[in-house]
Amino acid sequence: MRILFVADWWPTGMGRWLAEGFEEAGHYVIRAGRLNRGHWGVDWESYPAVDLPLPFGEPIDLAALVAQTQADLVIIWVLPETRLSSVSKTPIVTFVGDGWPAIYAAAEAIPAVARFTAMPFGVREHPDDAFSRGWKLCSGAAKWESRNSGPRPIDACMLGGAYPERMALAHALVDAGLIPVVGQRNVEGYVDTLSASLALVAHTCRQSYIPWRVFEAMGLGAVAVIDTDARTEFQFGLLGLRAGEHYVTVPKAADGFPDRAAVIETLKRLRADGSGTGRIVRAARAAVLTRHTYRHRAEMMLAAAGFGSSS
């Protein structure tokens, strides 16, 4: 199958890996859009080239692109600037990787046969409305398997920006005699870091969504320690993942990040209870590698568009 994958700028995380998931499933992917070379930590030498460059922010002549590529299916990674000047009869599937209302509005203006979101509860005006409007959950997914079968000297990995709240948590872990790592925005760096970490400490933000790096942690053999709430527990349940079996929960502190004392207690317990920790690691890793890789996400989108069946 020929798949036209359109993005106003080519993303470097979920969008890139989702396109590769279609290729792993045996499909031919044509990337159209603008390559965002200013994005952080990207190994551009190994980054797939954009096949059809598009000017950023201008309406997309989708009918012409489909005629040019003879695509059987169109996948559109939606940003607030994404607009179409034309459409064709070829099925369209849209994907939203962030939770801002403007992005949802842009996606809902596109005549798609299916709409997917990584962050269904990020719509702040109507936070529970995405599913009732027919959106489907396509949260993060696992890309790699662990490179490390030996000791994991890092107690806690916290991926992403060095926010003051995250740094305060890191300092609290150090004061408690634990070893944290913060940052690792380079893809190779965070794969290596997660592979050497006992746990990933993640927060669900005030918008209540599952951080996509949770799936990478599970695939790489690190325990996901998350400050969940009722909404994220519901999302995990939709994906067949359960607290205590596939991940560990901690309460959220007033600053919106995981409670420091609870994280410290949880990490020490995980380090001390090798057999219990091992059970969580094995269950989580088996779950993501059998149901939650980017190939599985690609197959789910194909099924929603009427091509094949979802696993």
PDB file of C-alpha atoms in Angstrom:
ATOM      1  CA  MET A   1       0.000   0.000   0.000  1.00  0.00           C
ATOM      2  CA  ARG A   2       1.179   3.531  -0.799  1.00  0.00           C
ATOM      3  CA  ILE A   3       0.714   5.889   2.162  1.00  0.00           C
ATOM      4  CA  LEU A   4       1.078   9.649   1.885  1.00  0.00           C
ATOM      5  CA  PHE A   5       2.152  10.945   5.320  1.00  0.00           C
ATOM      6  CA  VAL A   6       1.698  14.722   5.504  1.00  0.00           C
ATOM      7  CA  ALA A   7       2.994  17.098   8.186  1.00  0.00           C
ATOM      8  CA  ASP A   8       3.440  20.884   8.107  1.00  0.00           C
ATOM      9  CA  TRP A   9       6.849  20.155   9.593  1.00  0.00           C
ATOM     10  CA  TRP A  10       8.300  16.696   9.976  1.00  0.00           C
ATOM     11  CA  PRO A  11       8.233  15.774  13.650  1.00  0.00           C
ATOM     12  CA  THR A  12      11.054  13.952  15.350  1.00  0.00           C
ATOM     13  CA  GLY A  13       9.245  11.741  17.847  1.00  0.00           C
ATOM     14  CA  MET A  14       5.922   9.980  17.522  1.00  0.00           C
ATOM     15  CA  GLY A  15       5.289  11.174  13.964  1.00  0.00           C
ATOM     16  CA  ARG A  16       8.605   9.959  12.660  1.00  0.00           C
ATOM     17  CA  TRP A  17       8.303   6.604  14.409  1.00  0.00           C
ATOM     18  CA  LEU A  18       4.691   6.161  13.373  1.00  0.00           C
ATOM     19  CA  ALA A  19       5.747   6.570   9.735  1.00  0.00           C
ATOM     20  CA  GLU A  20       8.430   3.958  10.329  1.00  0.00           C
ATOM     21  CA  GLY A  21       5.768   1.717  11.889  1.00  0.00           C
ATOM     22  CA  PHE A  22       3.871   1.742   8.585  1.00  0.00           C
ATOM     23  CA  GLU A  23       7.090   0.784   6.820  1.00  0.00           C
ATOM     24  CA  GLU A  24       7.733  -2.039   9.286  1.00  0.00           C
ATOM     25  CA  ALA A  25       4.244  -3.321   8.432  1.00  0.00           C
ATOM     26  CA  GLY A  26       5.329  -3.550   4.792  1.00  0.00           C
ATOM     27  CA  HIS A  27       3.852  -0.344   3.364  1.00  0.00           C
ATOM     28  CA  TYR A  28       5.480   2.307   1.190  1.00  0.00           C
ATOM     29  CA  VAL A  29       5.484   5.712   2.928  1.00  0.00           C
ATOM     30  CA  ILE A  30       5.845   9.014   1.083  1.00  0.00           C
ATOM     31  CA  ARG A  31       6.702  11.858   3.472  1.00  0.00           C
ATOM     32  CA  ALA A  32       5.395  15.293   2.542  1.00  0.00           C
ATOM     33  CA  GLY A  33       6.021  18.452   4.525  1.00  0.00           C
ATOM     34  CA  ARG A  34       8.813  20.592   5.886  1.00  0.00           C
ATOM     35  CA  LEU A  35      11.803  19.082   7.660  1.00  0.00           C
ATOM     36  CA  ASN A  36      12.144  20.772  11.049  1.00  0.00           C
ATOM     37  CA  ARG A  37      15.918  20.898  11.321  1.00  0.00           C
ATOM     38  CA  GLY A  38      15.785  23.219  14.297  1.00  0.00           C
ATOM     39  CA  HIS A  39      14.346  20.565  16.594  1.00  0.00           C
ATOM     40  CA  TRP A  40      16.338  19.331  19.584  1.00  0.00           C
ATOM     41  CA  GLY A  41      18.757  16.450  19.779  1.00  0.00           C
ATOM     42  CA  VAL A  42      18.160  14.980  16.337  1.00  0.00           C
ATOM     43  CA  ASP A  43      20.654  12.826  14.483  1.00  0.00           C
ATOM     44  CA  TRP A  44      19.925  14.386  11.108  1.00  0.00           C
ATOM     45  CA  GLU A  45      22.348  12.091   9.295  1.00  0.00           C
ATOM     46  CA  SER A  46      20.022   9.142   9.990  1.00  0.00           C
ATOM     47  CA  TYR A  47      16.768  11.102   9.588  1.00  0.00           C
ATOM     48  CA  PRO A  48      14.646  10.096   6.576  1.00  0.00           C
ATOM     49  CA  ALA A  49      14.490  12.840   3.975  1.00  0.00           C
ATOM     50  CA  VAL A  50      11.207  14.543   3.160  1.00  0.00           C
ATOM     51  CA  ASP A  51      10.134  13.193  -0.214  1.00  0.00           C
ATOM     52  CA  LEU A  52       7.858  16.111  -1.120  1.00  0.00           C
ATOM     53  CA  PRO A  53       8.860  19.450   0.464  1.00  0.00           C
ATOM     54  CA  LEU A  54       5.935  21.760   1.313  1.00  0.00           C
ATOM     55  CA  PRO A  55       5.980  25.423   2.388  1.00  0.00           C
ATOM     56  CA  PHE A  56       5.190  25.734   6.074  1.00  0.00           C
ATOM     57  CA  GLY A  57       1.772  27.052   7.052  1.00  0.00           C
ATOM     58  CA  GLU A  58       0.301  27.313   3.549  1.00  0.00           C
ATOM     59  CA  PRO A  59      -2.879  25.425   2.594  1.00  0.00           C
ATOM     60  CA  ILE A  60      -2.087  21.937   1.353  1.00  0.00           C
ATOM     61  CA  ASP A  61      -3.305  20.958  -2.116  1.00  0.00           C
ATOM     62  CA  LEU A  62      -4.042  17.400  -1.083  1.00  0.00           C
ATOM     63  CA  ALA A  63      -5.761  16.445  -4.336  1.00  0.00           C
ATOM     64  CA  ALA A  64      -2.616  17.309  -6.276  1.00  0.00           C
ATOM     65  CA  LEU A  65      -0.393  15.422  -3.822  1.00  0.00           C
ATOM     66  CA  VAL A  66      -2.571  12.312  -4.045  1.00  0.00           C
ATOM     67  CA  ALA A  67      -2.597  12.495  -7.845  1.00  0.00           C
ATOM     68  CA  GLN A  68       1.182  12.894  -7.865  1.00  0.00           C
ATOM     69  CA  THR A  69       1.872  10.017  -5.463  1.00  0.00           C
ATOM     70  CA  GLN A  70      -1.033   7.686  -6.343  1.00  0.00           C
ATOM     71  CA  ALA A  71      -1.505   7.169  -2.601  1.00  0.00           C
ATOM     72  CA  ASP A  72      -4.044   4.658  -1.290  1.00  0.00           C
ATOM     73  CA  LEU A  73      -4.271   6.337   2.130  1.00  0.00           C
ATOM     74  CA  VAL A  74      -3.378   9.753   3.559  1.00  0.00           C
ATOM     75  CA  ILE A  75      -2.130  10.233   7.133  1.00  0.00           C
ATOM     76  CA  ILE A  76      -2.012  13.858   8.314  1.00  0.00           C
ATOM     77  CA  TRP A  77      -0.086  14.918  11.422  1.00  0.00           C
ATOM     78  CA  VAL A  78      -2.120  17.970  12.422  1.00  0.00           C
ATOM     79  CA  LEU A  79      -0.808  21.276  13.767  1.00  0.00           C
ATOM     80  CA  PRO A  80      -2.818  24.480  14.341  1.00  0.00           C
ATOM     81  CA  GLU A  81      -1.542  25.743  10.949  1.00  0.00           C
ATOM     82  CA  THR A  82      -2.679  22.647   9.020  1.00  0.00           C
ATOM     83  CA  ARG A  83      -5.272  23.542   6.376  1.00  0.00           C
ATOM     84  CA  LEU A  84      -6.303  21.876   3.110  1.00  0.00           C
ATOM     85  CA  SER A  85      -7.081  23.761  -0.097  1.00  0.00           C
ATOM     86  CA  SER A  86      -8.386  20.594  -1.764  1.00  0.00           C
ATOM     87  CA  VAL A  87      -9.219  16.970  -0.999  1.00  0.00           C
ATOM     88  CA  SER A  88      -9.642  13.769  -2.991  1.00  0.00           C
ATOM     89  CA  LYS A  89     -11.590  10.549  -2.605  1.00  0.00           C
ATOM     90  CA  THR A  90      -8.587   8.866  -0.978  1.00  0.00           C
ATOM     91  CA  PRO A  91      -9.295   8.101   2.720  1.00  0.00           C
ATOM     92  CA  ILE A  92      -7.716  10.462   5.254  1.00  0.00           C
ATOM     93  CA  VAL A  93      -6.706   9.619   8.824  1.00  0.00           C
ATOM     94  CA  THR A  94      -5.674  12.496  11.079  1.00  0.00           C
ATOM     95  CA  PHE A  95      -3.404  12.294  14.117  1.00  0.00           C
ATOM     96  CA  VAL A  96      -2.978  14.822  16.927  1.00  0.00           C
ATOM     97  CA  GLY A  97       0.152  14.566  19.047  1.00  0.00           C
ATOM     98  CA  ASP A  98      -0.648  17.448  21.408  1.00  0.00           C
ATOM     99  CA  GLY A  99      -3.679  18.545  23.356  1.00  0.00           C
ATOM    100  CA  TRP A 100      -4.233  22.198  22.441  1.00  0.00           C
ATOM    101  CA  PRO A 101      -7.800  23.086  21.401  1.00  0.00           C
ATOM    102  CA  ALA A 102      -6.539  24.814  18.225  1.00  0.00           C
ATOM    103  CA  ILE A 103      -5.020  21.544  17.040  1.00  0.00           C
ATOM    104  CA  TYR A 104      -8.256  19.636  17.634  1.00  0.00           C
ATOM    105  CA  ALA A 105     -10.161  22.343  15.749  1.00  0.00           C
ATOM    106  CA  ALA A 106      -7.761  22.102  12.809  1.00  0.00           C
ATOM    107  CA  ALA A 107      -8.108  18.309  12.762  1.00  0.00           C
ATOM    108  CA  GLU A 108     -11.889  18.380  12.909  1.00  0.00           C
ATOM    109  CA  ALA A 109     -11.961  20.706   9.872  1.00  0.00           C
ATOM    110  CA  ILE A 110     -10.371  17.918   7.807  1.00  0.00           C
ATOM    111  CA  PRO A 111     -12.794  15.330   6.310  1.00  0.00           C
ATOM    112  CA  ALA A 112     -11.174  12.255   7.865  1.00  0.00           C
ATOM    113  CA  VAL A 113     -12.494   8.706   8.070  1.00  0.00           C
ATOM    114  CA  ALA A 114     -10.828   8.389  11.499  1.00  0.00           C
ATOM    115  CA  ARG A 115      -9.190  10.733  14.002  1.00  0.00           C
ATOM    116  CA  PHE A 116      -6.545   9.675  16.506  1.00  0.00           C
ATOM    117  CA  THR A 117      -5.122  11.515  19.496  1.00  0.00           C
ATOM    118  CA  ALA A 118      -2.209  10.897  21.835  1.00  0.00           C
ATOM    119  CA  MET A 119      -3.675  13.277  24.430  1.00  0.00           C
ATOM    120  CA  PRO A 120      -7.475  13.020  24.471  1.00  0.00           C
ATOM    121  CA  PHE A 121      -7.894  14.908  27.723  1.00  0.00           C
ATOM    122  CA  GLY A 122      -5.775  17.876  26.751  1.00  0.00           C
ATOM    123  CA  VAL A 123      -8.762  19.783  25.353  1.00  0.00           C
ATOM    124  CA  ARG A 124      -9.054  22.232  28.191  1.00  0.00           C
ATOM    125  CA  GLU A 125     -12.503  23.692  27.500  1.00  0.00           C
ATOM    126  CA  HIS A 126     -14.198  20.272  27.302  1.00  0.00           C
ATOM    127  CA  PRO A 127     -11.660  17.848  28.757  1.00  0.00           C
ATOM    128  CA  ASP A 128     -13.721  14.649  28.404  1.00  0.00           C
ATOM    129  CA  ASP A 129     -15.181  15.417  25.015  1.00  0.00           C
ATOM    130  CA  ALA A 130     -12.666  13.876  22.603  1.00  0.00           C
ATOM    131  CA  PHE A 131     -13.971  10.309  22.835  1.00  0.00           C
ATOM    132  CA  SER A 132     -17.617  11.360  22.605  1.00  0.00           C
ATOM    133  CA  ARG A 133     -16.766  13.112  19.330  1.00  0.00           C
ATOM    134  CA  GLY A 134     -15.382   9.893  17.875  1.00  0.00           C
ATOM    135  CA  TRP A 135     -11.667  10.333  18.545  1.00  0.00           C
ATOM    136  CA  LYS A 136      -9.633   7.160  19.042  1.00  0.00           C
ATOM    137  CA  LEU A 137      -6.788   6.806  21.534  1.00  0.00           C
ATOM    138  CA  CYS A 138      -3.335   6.421  20.003  1.00  0.00           C
ATOM    139  CA  SER A 139      -1.014   7.160  22.884  1.00  0.00           C
ATOM    140  CA  GLY A 140       2.736   6.560  22.815  1.00  0.00           C
ATOM    141  CA  ALA A 141       4.330   3.303  21.746  1.00  0.00           C
ATOM    142  CA  ALA A 142       7.548   1.345  22.181  1.00  0.00           C
ATOM    143  CA  LYS A 143      10.274   1.771  19.571  1.00  0.00           C
ATOM    144  CA  TRP A 144      13.286  -0.039  21.004  1.00  0.00           C
ATOM    145  CA  GLU A 145      14.174  -3.062  23.077  1.00  0.00           C
ATOM    146  CA  SER A 146      16.620  -2.797  25.945  1.00  0.00           C
ATOM    147  CA  ARG A 147      20.314  -2.952  25.172  1.00  0.00           C
ATOM    148  CA  ASN A 148      21.112  -3.819  28.779  1.00  0.00           C
ATOM    149  CA  SER A 149      20.565  -7.129  30.556  1.00  0.00           C
ATOM    150  CA  GLY A 150      22.926  -6.263  33.407  1.00  0.00           C
ATOM    151  CA  PRO A 151      22.833  -3.880  36.388  1.00  0.00           C
ATOM    152  CA  ARG A 152      20.889  -0.615  36.223  1.00  0.00           C
ATOM    153  CA  PRO A 153      22.933   1.922  38.189  1.00  0.00           C
ATOM    154  CA  ILE A 154      20.567   4.883  37.622  1.00  0.00           C
ATOM    155  CA  ASP A 155      17.657   4.929  40.071  1.00  0.00           C
ATOM    156  CA  ALA A 156      15.431   7.389  38.233  1.00  0.00           C
ATOM    157  CA  CYS A 157      15.426   8.851  34.752  1.00  0.00           C
ATOM    158  CA  MET A 158      13.365  12.010  34.131  1.00  0.00           C
ATOM    159  CA  LEU A 159      13.235  12.790  30.434  1.00  0.00           C
ATOM    160  CA  GLY A 160      12.471  16.213  29.022  1.00  0.00           C
ATOM    161  CA  GLY A 161      13.199  19.790  29.984  1.00  0.00           C
ATOM    162  CA  ALA A 162      14.942  20.797  33.209  1.00  0.00           C
ATOM    163  CA  TYR A 163      11.838  22.408  34.721  1.00  0.00           C
ATOM    164  CA  PRO A 164      12.324  23.863  38.217  1.00  0.00           C
ATOM    165  CA  GLU A 165       9.880  21.291  39.646  1.00  0.00           C
ATOM    166  CA  ARG A 166      11.722  18.435  37.956  1.00  0.00           C
ATOM    167  CA  MET A 167      15.081  19.700  39.200  1.00  0.00           C
ATOM    168  CA  ALA A 168      13.682  20.057  42.735  1.00  0.00           C
ATOM    169  CA  LEU A 169      12.613  16.410  42.582  1.00  0.00           C
ATOM    170  CA  ALA A 170      16.066  15.418  41.284  1.00  0.00           C
ATOM    171  CA  HIS A 171      17.765  17.257  44.173  1.00  0.00           C
ATOM    172  CA  ALA A 172      15.449  15.512  46.653  1.00  0.00           C
ATOM    173  CA  LEU A 173      16.434  12.133  45.186  1.00  0.00           C
ATOM    174  CA  VAL A 174      20.126  12.975  45.516  1.00  0.00           C
ATOM    175  CA  ASP A 175      19.596  14.057  49.140  1.00  0.00           C
ATOM    176  CA  ALA A 176      17.953  10.662  49.749  1.00  0.00           C
ATOM    177  CA  GLY A 177      21.028   8.841  48.392  1.00  0.00           C
ATOM    178  CA  LEU A 178      19.489   8.004  44.995  1.00  0.00           C
ATOM    179  CA  ILE A 179      20.961   8.562  41.525  1.00  0.00           C
ATOM    180  CA  PRO A 180      18.746  10.514  39.085  1.00  0.00           C
ATOM    181  CA  VAL A 181      19.351  11.630  35.505  1.00  0.00           C
ATOM    182  CA  VAL A 182      17.438  14.605  34.088  1.00  0.00           C
ATOM    183  CA  GLY A 183      17.202  15.581  30.437  1.00  0.00           C
ATOM    184  CA  GLN A 184      18.629  13.332  27.717  1.00  0.00           C
ATOM    185  CA  ARG A 185      16.859  15.026  24.837  1.00  0.00           C
ATOM    186  CA  ASN A 186      19.081  13.285  22.303  1.00  0.00           C
ATOM    187  CA  VAL A 187      17.323  10.123  21.147  1.00  0.00           C
ATOM    188  CA  GLU A 188      20.373   7.877  21.416  1.00  0.00           C
ATOM    189  CA  GLY A 189      21.116   9.347  24.835  1.00  0.00           C
ATOM    190  CA  TYR A 190      17.715   8.629  26.295  1.00  0.00           C
ATOM    191  CA  VAL A 191      17.623   5.085  24.908  1.00  0.00           C
ATOM    192  CA  ASP A 192      20.924   4.390  26.634  1.00  0.00           C
ATOM    193  CA  THR A 193      19.803   6.172  29.809  1.00  0.00           C
ATOM    194  CA  LEU A 194      16.502   4.307  30.067  1.00  0.00           C
ATOM    195  CA  SER A 195      18.310   1.040  29.436  1.00  0.00           C
ATOM    196  CA  ALA A 196      20.528   1.802  32.448  1.00  0.00           C
ATOM    197  CA  SER A 197      17.690   3.043  34.692  1.00  0.00           C
ATOM    198  CA  LEU A 198      15.679   1.236  37.333  1.00  0.00           C
ATOM    199  CA  ALA A 199      12.714   3.549  36.695  1.00  0.00           C
ATOM    200  CA  LEU A 200      11.316   6.377  34.633  1.00  0.00           C
ATOM    201  CA  VAL A 201       9.614   8.994  36.825  1.00  0.00           C
ATOM    202  CA  ALA A 202       6.931  10.634  34.672  1.00  0.00           C
ATOM    203  CA  HIS A 203       4.180  13.141  35.334  1.00  0.00           C
ATOM    204  CA  THR A 204       0.817  13.353  33.592  1.00  0.00           C
ATOM    205  CA  CYS A 205       0.686  17.167  33.645  1.00  0.00           C
ATOM    206  CA  ARG A 206      -2.388  19.137  34.529  1.00  0.00           C
ATOM    207  CA  GLN A 207      -4.053  18.051  31.276  1.00  0.00           C
ATOM    208  CA  SER A 208      -4.080  14.408  32.402  1.00  0.00           C
ATOM    209  CA  TYR A 209      -2.615  12.366  29.576  1.00  0.00           C
ATOM    210  CA  ILE A 210      -0.212   9.433  29.402  1.00  0.00           C
ATOM    211  CA  PRO A 211       3.344  10.636  28.644  1.00  0.00           C
ATOM    212  CA  TRP A 212       4.420   8.813  25.500  1.00  0.00           C
ATOM    213  CA  ARG A 213       7.856   8.073  26.985  1.00  0.00           C
ATOM    214  CA  VAL A 214       6.163   5.679  29.428  1.00  0.00           C
ATOM    215  CA  PHE A 215       5.907   3.128  26.601  1.00  0.00           C
ATOM    216  CA  GLU A 216       9.587   3.527  25.724  1.00  0.00           C
ATOM    217  CA  ALA A 217      10.491   2.951  29.378  1.00  0.00           C
ATOM    218  CA  MET A 218       8.428  -0.243  29.498  1.00  0.00           C
ATOM    219  CA  GLY A 219       9.982  -1.524  26.272  1.00  0.00           C
ATOM    220  CA  LEU A 220      13.469  -0.735  27.557  1.00  0.00           C
ATOM    221  CA  GLY A 221      12.959  -2.523  30.870  1.00  0.00           C
ATOM    222  CA  ALA A 222      12.554   0.458  33.209  1.00  0.00           C
ATOM    223  CA  VAL A 223       9.627   0.635  35.642  1.00  0.00           C
ATOM    224  CA  ALA A 224       7.242   3.486  34.831  1.00  0.00           C
ATOM    225  CA  VAL A 225       6.519   5.467  38.029  1.00  0.00           C
ATOM    226  CA  ILE A 226       3.658   7.864  37.264  1.00  0.00           C
ATOM    227  CA  ASP A 227       1.445  10.331  39.121  1.00  0.00           C
ATOM    228  CA  THR A 228      -1.807   9.120  37.603  1.00  0.00           C
ATOM    229  CA  ASP A 229      -5.361  10.303  38.180  1.00  0.00           C
ATOM    230  CA  ALA A 230      -8.775   8.932  37.217  1.00  0.00           C
ATOM    231  CA  ARG A 231      -8.459  10.098  33.606  1.00  0.00           C
ATOM    232  CA  THR A 232      -5.043   8.616  32.960  1.00  0.00           C
ATOM    233  CA  GLU A 233      -6.031   5.402  34.749  1.00  0.00           C
ATOM    234  CA  PHE A 234      -8.962   5.228  32.307  1.00  0.00           C
ATOM    235  CA  GLN A 235      -6.609   5.704  29.346  1.00  0.00           C
ATOM    236  CA  PHE A 236      -4.254   3.022  30.623  1.00  0.00           C
ATOM    237  CA  GLY A 237      -7.230   0.702  31.029  1.00  0.00           C
ATOM    238  CA  LEU A 238      -8.238   1.253  27.397  1.00  0.00           C
ATOM    239  CA  LEU A 239      -4.749   0.097  26.449  1.00  0.00           C
ATOM    240  CA  GLY A 240      -4.864  -2.987  28.704  1.00  0.00           C
ATOM    241  CA  LEU A 241      -2.319  -1.650  31.209  1.00  0.00           C
ATOM    242  CA  ARG A 242      -2.985  -1.814  34.953  1.00  0.00           C
ATOM    243  CA  ALA A 243      -1.428  -0.115  37.973  1.00  0.00           C
ATOM    244  CA  GLY A 244       0.667  -2.457  40.101  1.00  0.00           C
ATOM    245  CA  GLU A 245       0.997  -4.931  37.244  1.00  0.00           C
ATOM    246  CA  HIS A 246       2.460  -2.852  34.414  1.00  0.00           C
ATOM    247  CA  TYR A 247       3.377   0.427  36.124  1.00  0.00           C
ATOM    248  CA  VAL A 248       3.550   1.994  39.590  1.00  0.00           C
ATOM    249  CA  THR A 249       1.565   5.018  40.747  1.00  0.00           C
ATOM    250  CA  VAL A 250       2.492   7.843  43.111  1.00  0.00           C
ATOM    251  CA  PRO A 251       0.365  10.835  44.204  1.00  0.00           C
ATOM    252  CA  LYS A 252       0.696  14.219  42.545  1.00  0.00           C
ATOM    253  CA  ALA A 253       2.166  17.069  44.594  1.00  0.00           C
ATOM    254  CA  ALA A 254       0.828  20.625  44.713  1.00  0.00           C
ATOM    255  CA  ASP A 255       3.316  21.743  42.040  1.00  0.00           C
ATOM    256  CA  GLY A 256       1.797  19.287  39.546  1.00  0.00           C
ATOM    257  CA  PHE A 257       4.768  16.905  39.603  1.00  0.00           C
ATOM    258  CA  PRO A 258       5.055  13.553  41.405  1.00  0.00           C
ATOM    259  CA  ASP A 259       5.188  13.810  45.191  1.00  0.00           C
ATOM    260  CA  ARG A 260       8.845  13.715  46.201  1.00  0.00           C
ATOM    261  CA  ALA A 261       8.524  11.637  49.367  1.00  0.00           C
ATOM    262  CA  ALA A 262       6.367   9.081  47.578  1.00  0.00           C
ATOM    263  CA  VAL A 263       8.816   8.825  44.679  1.00  0.00           C
ATOM    264  CA  ILE A 264      11.732   8.295  47.065  1.00  0.00           C
ATOM    265  CA  GLU A 265       9.864   5.578  48.976  1.00  0.00           C
ATOM    266  CA  THR A 266       8.770   3.896  45.726  1.00  0.00           C
ATOM    267  CA  LEU A 267      12.253   3.869  44.193  1.00  0.00           C
ATOM    268  CA  LYS A 268      13.812   2.426  47.343  1.00  0.00           C
ATOM    269  CA  ARG A 269      11.125  -0.271  47.459  1.00  0.00           C
ATOM    270  CA  LEU A 270      11.656  -1.136  43.778  1.00  0.00           C
ATOM    271  CA  ARG A 271      15.409  -1.363  44.333  1.00  0.00           C
ATOM    272  CA  ALA A 272      14.990  -3.576  47.403  1.00  0.00           C
ATOM    273  CA  ASP A 273      12.285  -5.864  46.010  1.00  0.00           C
ATOM    274  CA  GLY A 274      14.077  -7.437  43.075  1.00  0.00           C
ATOM    275  CA  SER A 275      11.511 -10.159  42.429  1.00  0.00           C
ATOM    276  CA  GLY A 276       8.507  -7.820  42.600  1.00  0.00           C
ATOM    277  CA  THR A 277      10.209  -5.253  40.390  1.00  0.00           C
ATOM    278  CA  GLY A 278      11.156  -7.964  37.935  1.00  0.00           C
ATOM    279  CA  ARG A 279       7.535  -9.067  37.626  1.00  0.00           C
ATOM    280  CA  ILE A 280       6.436  -5.515  36.736  1.00  0.00           C
ATOM    281  CA  VAL A 281       9.266  -5.118  34.229  1.00  0.00           C
ATOM    282  CA  ARG A 282       8.492  -8.421  32.489  1.00  0.00           C
ATOM    283  CA  ALA A 283       4.726  -7.815  32.373  1.00  0.00           C
ATOM    284  CA  ALA A 284       5.092  -4.259  31.070  1.00  0.00           C
ATOM    285  CA  ARG A 285       7.695  -5.190  28.487  1.00  0.00           C
ATOM    286  CA  ALA A 286       5.619  -8.109  27.209  1.00  0.00           C
ATOM    287  CA  ALA A 287       2.528  -5.897  26.981  1.00  0.00           C
ATOM    288  CA  VAL A 288       4.124  -3.110  24.971  1.00  0.00           C
ATOM    289  CA  LEU A 289       6.094  -5.370  22.639  1.00  0.00           C
ATOM    290  CA  THR A 290       3.032  -7.484  21.810  1.00  0.00           C
ATOM    291  CA  ARG A 291       0.427  -4.702  21.621  1.00  0.00           C
ATOM    292  CA  HIS A 292       1.973  -1.258  21.786  1.00  0.00           C
ATOM    293  CA  THR A 293       4.748  -0.787  19.229  1.00  0.00           C
ATOM    294  CA  TYR A 294       4.529   1.798  16.459  1.00  0.00           C
ATOM    295  CA  ARG A 295       3.757  -1.009  14.038  1.00  0.00           C
ATOM    296  CA  HIS A 296       0.706  -1.841  16.161  1.00  0.00           C
ATOM    297  CA  ARG A 297      -0.324   1.830  16.117  1.00  0.00           C
ATOM    298  CA  ALA A 298       0.047   1.903  12.326  1.00  0.00           C
ATOM    299  CA  GLU A 299      -2.055  -1.254  11.958  1.00  0.00           C
ATOM    300  CA  MET A 300      -4.717   0.298  14.211  1.00  0.00           C
ATOM    301  CA  MET A 301      -4.933   3.331  11.913  1.00  0.00           C
ATOM    302  CA  LEU A 302      -5.129   1.125   8.831  1.00  0.00           C
ATOM    303  CA  ALA A 303      -8.000  -0.840  10.366  1.00  0.00           C
ATOM    304  CA  ALA A 304      -9.876   2.373  11.204  1.00  0.00           C
ATOM    305  CA  ALA A 305      -9.535   3.428   7.566  1.00  0.00           C
ATOM    306  CA  GLY A 306     -10.960   0.108   6.386  1.00  0.00           C
ATOM    307  CA  PHE A 307      -7.691  -1.628   5.512  1.00  0.00           C
ATOM    308  CA  GLY A 308      -7.263  -4.870   7.448  1.00  0.00           C
ATOM    309  CA  SER A 309      -8.147  -5.574  11.073  1.00  0.00           C
ATOM    310  CA  SER A 310      -6.794  -4.033  14.285  1.00  0.00           C
ATOM    311  CA  SER A 311      -4.734  -6.302  16.529  1.00  0.00           C
TER     312      SER A 311
END
